[in-house]
Short mmCIF file of C-alpha atoms in Angstrom, two decimals:
data_model
loop_
_atom_site.label_atom_id
_atom_site.label_comp_id
_atom_site.label_asym_id
_atom_site.label_seq_id
_atom_site.Cartn_x
_atom_site.Cartn_y
_atom_site.Cartn_z
CA PRO A 1 -0.07 0.05 0.14
CA GLU A 2 1.29 3.69 -0.95
CA ARG A 3 1.39 6.08 1.70
CA ASN A 4 1.93 9.72 1.51
CA ASP A 5 1.73 13.29 3.47
CA THR A 6 1.84 16.31 2.62
CA ALA A 7 3.42 19.61 4.85
CA LEU A 8 3.36 23.11 3.95
CA ILE A 9 7.06 24.36 3.50
CA ARG A 10 7.67 28.09 3.76
CA ILE A 11 10.75 29.35 2.18
CA THR A 12 12.52 33.07 2.78
CA LEU A 13 14.37 34.47 0.92
CA THR A 14 16.78 37.32 2.66
CA ASP A 15 18.79 39.90 0.58
CA ILE A 16 21.77 40.56 -0.07
CA ASN A 17 23.69 43.31 -0.66
CA ASP A 18 24.38 43.28 -3.96
CA HIS A 19 23.28 46.70 -5.05
CA LYS A 20 25.58 50.03 -4.38
CA PRO A 21 23.25 53.59 -3.88
CA ILE A 22 23.03 55.78 -6.75
CA PHE A 23 22.66 59.52 -6.70
CA ASN A 24 19.67 60.96 -8.44
CA GLN A 25 22.52 63.32 -9.91
CA SER A 26 25.89 62.86 -11.62
CA SER A 27 27.28 66.02 -9.64
CA TYR A 28 25.33 68.86 -7.42
CA SER A 29 26.32 72.38 -7.77
CA THR A 30 24.75 75.81 -6.54
CA SER A 31 26.17 79.15 -6.43
CA ILE A 32 25.27 80.88 -2.59
CA SER A 33 26.09 84.57 -2.20
CA GLU A 34 28.97 85.18 0.30
CA GLY A 35 27.11 86.62 2.99
CA ILE A 36 24.97 83.97 3.52
CA VAL A 37 23.47 82.88 7.32
CA GLU A 38 25.05 80.17 8.79
CA SER A 39 22.72 77.35 9.49
CA THR A 40 21.13 77.80 5.90
CA SER A 41 20.82 74.98 4.03
CA ILE A 42 21.99 74.91 -0.13
CA LEU A 43 21.51 71.76 -1.12
CA THR A 44 20.35 68.31 -0.83
CA VAL A 45 22.09 65.32 -2.14
CA TYR A 46 19.77 62.03 -2.27
CA ALA A 47 21.00 58.73 -3.48
CA THR A 48 18.65 55.07 -3.74
CA ASP A 49 19.78 51.48 -3.37
CA ALA A 50 17.96 48.83 -4.80
CA ASP A 51 18.62 46.12 -2.22
CA GLN A 52 15.33 45.43 -0.56
CA GLU A 53 13.90 47.65 2.54
CA GLY A 54 16.07 47.05 5.25
CA ILE A 55 19.69 47.84 6.24
CA ASN A 56 21.17 46.79 3.16
CA SER A 57 18.91 49.86 1.25
CA LYS A 58 19.51 52.74 4.27
CA VAL A 59 21.43 55.04 2.85
CA SER A 60 23.90 57.29 4.85
CA TYR A 61 26.18 60.31 3.73
CA LYS A 62 29.40 61.59 4.34
CA ILE A 63 32.22 64.24 3.11
CA VAL A 64 34.90 62.30 1.89
CA SER A 65 37.12 65.04 0.37
CA VAL A 66 39.34 67.12 2.73
CA ILE A 67 38.04 70.78 2.43
CA SER A 68 40.41 73.29 4.13
CA ARG A 69 38.63 75.41 6.63
CA ASN A 70 35.64 73.79 5.63
CA PRO A 71 32.65 75.70 5.93
CA PHE A 72 30.00 72.57 5.62
CA ALA A 73 28.05 70.61 7.51
CA LEU A 74 26.49 67.30 5.62
CA ASP A 75 23.14 65.82 7.51
CA ALA A 76 24.15 61.94 7.33
CA GLU A 77 20.58 61.05 7.07
CA SER A 78 19.06 63.73 5.14
CA GLY A 79 21.85 64.42 2.76
CA GLN A 80 21.20 68.32 3.45
CA LEU A 81 24.47 70.28 3.22
CA THR A 82 24.35 73.15 5.44
CA VAL A 83 26.91 76.71 5.80
CA ILE A 84 28.46 76.25 9.27
CA SER A 85 30.80 79.14 9.23
CA SER A 86 31.38 82.60 7.56
CA LEU A 87 32.38 82.75 3.84
CA ASP A 88 34.65 85.27 1.88
CA ARG A 89 34.57 84.67 -2.25
CA GLU A 90 38.15 86.85 -2.30
CA GLU A 91 39.78 84.37 -0.15
CA THR A 92 38.13 81.15 -1.44
CA PRO A 93 35.56 81.77 -4.51
CA SER A 94 34.32 78.07 -4.79
CA TYR A 95 34.42 74.84 -3.44
CA GLU A 96 34.84 71.36 -4.81
CA PHE A 97 34.36 68.29 -3.12
CA ILE A 98 33.22 64.61 -3.04
CA VAL A 99 30.44 62.88 -1.28
CA SER A 100 29.67 59.45 -0.40
CA ALA A 101 26.49 57.65 -0.09
CA GLU A 102 27.06 54.54 1.37
CA ASP A 103 24.39 51.83 2.58
CA GLY A 104 24.12 49.60 5.89
CA GLY A 105 25.10 46.03 4.44
CA ALA A 106 27.76 43.99 6.74
CA VAL A 107 29.90 44.69 3.64
CA LYS A 108 28.77 48.11 2.52
CA LEU A 109 28.94 49.64 -0.90
CA SER A 110 29.36 52.86 -1.75
CA SER A 111 29.09 55.52 -4.27
CA GLU A 112 30.45 59.21 -4.85
CA VAL A 113 29.32 62.31 -6.23
CA GLN A 114 31.27 65.88 -7.20
CA ILE A 115 29.59 68.76 -5.23
CA THR A 116 30.39 72.48 -6.55
CA VAL A 117 29.47 75.19 -4.43
CA THR A 118 30.68 79.28 -6.00
CA LEU A 119 30.66 81.67 -4.05
CA LEU A 120 28.76 85.51 -5.61
CA ASP A 121 30.76 88.42 -4.17
CA GLU A 122 28.97 90.65 -2.24
CA ASN A 123 30.07 94.62 -1.64
CA ASP A 124 31.80 93.78 1.43
CA LYS A 125 35.50 95.04 1.46
CA PRO A 126 35.67 98.98 1.62
CA PRO A 127 38.22 100.77 -0.89
CA VAL A 128 41.67 101.57 0.70
CA PHE A 129 43.10 104.48 -0.74
CA VAL A 130 46.98 103.60 -1.97
CA GLU A 131 48.56 107.15 -0.90
CA LYS A 132 47.36 107.51 2.82
CA THR A 133 48.45 111.38 2.83
CA LYS A 134 48.85 113.64 -0.31
CA SER A 135 50.28 117.20 -0.34
CA VAL A 136 49.41 119.63 -2.85
CA ARG A 137 50.36 123.34 -3.50
CA VAL A 138 48.29 125.59 -5.57
CA ASN A 139 49.69 128.98 -5.98
CA GLU A 140 47.65 131.97 -4.93
CA GLY A 141 45.96 133.83 -7.86
CA THR A 142 45.49 130.49 -9.74
CA SER A 143 42.20 131.36 -11.80
CA ASN A 144 42.46 128.87 -14.43
CA PHE A 145 39.70 126.21 -12.64
CA PRO A 146 39.03 123.75 -13.15
CA PHE A 147 42.34 121.92 -13.58
CA TYR A 148 43.98 118.28 -12.88
CA LEU A 149 45.88 118.13 -9.49
CA TRP A 150 46.30 114.72 -9.06
CA THR A 151 44.69 111.25 -9.08
CA LEU A 152 43.73 109.43 -6.27
CA ASN A 153 44.53 105.51 -6.38
CA TYR A 154 42.59 102.94 -4.44
CA ASP A 155 42.34 99.32 -4.24
CA ASP A 156 39.00 97.32 -3.77
CA ASP A 157 39.41 93.50 -2.61
CA ASP A 158 35.68 93.14 -4.12
CA LEU A 159 36.15 90.95 -7.11
CA ASP A 160 32.96 91.86 -8.99
CA ALA A 161 33.52 94.72 -10.96
CA LYS A 162 30.26 96.56 -9.51
CA ASN A 163 31.16 96.08 -5.99
CA LYS A 164 34.37 97.88 -6.58
#
């Protein structure tokens, strides 16, 4: 006699970390005023990971380039880039750096993107006379006015011609 039985077997597939995060743009750039207020958000980077929900698809962000006197902070969870210190276009007209998006897998996968922040000039530098003092003699009785006496020379460190 033939005998048989049935059983219900449940198979659960677990996701392996086989996809790296992909940024939604090939690069990010923005232009901001050198006088921007500290704690202002200037852009947000965003990447997605094709792994199924869970730790393998959780993306975190970080600045991986070395930036001299880094004036920016990057929120690891949201990807929001914020100004955290004063900026000076005459000193540093733009910043270029690399941001990484990394997943949460046991063996972490990541991708990188370039960020460019260009500073716009403000009229924040006063003109400075080249000669602090100048003496000119005009003889008494001179009557053919106006006439050329001398040229006042000055320097203005603002880079934009309209701010000089």
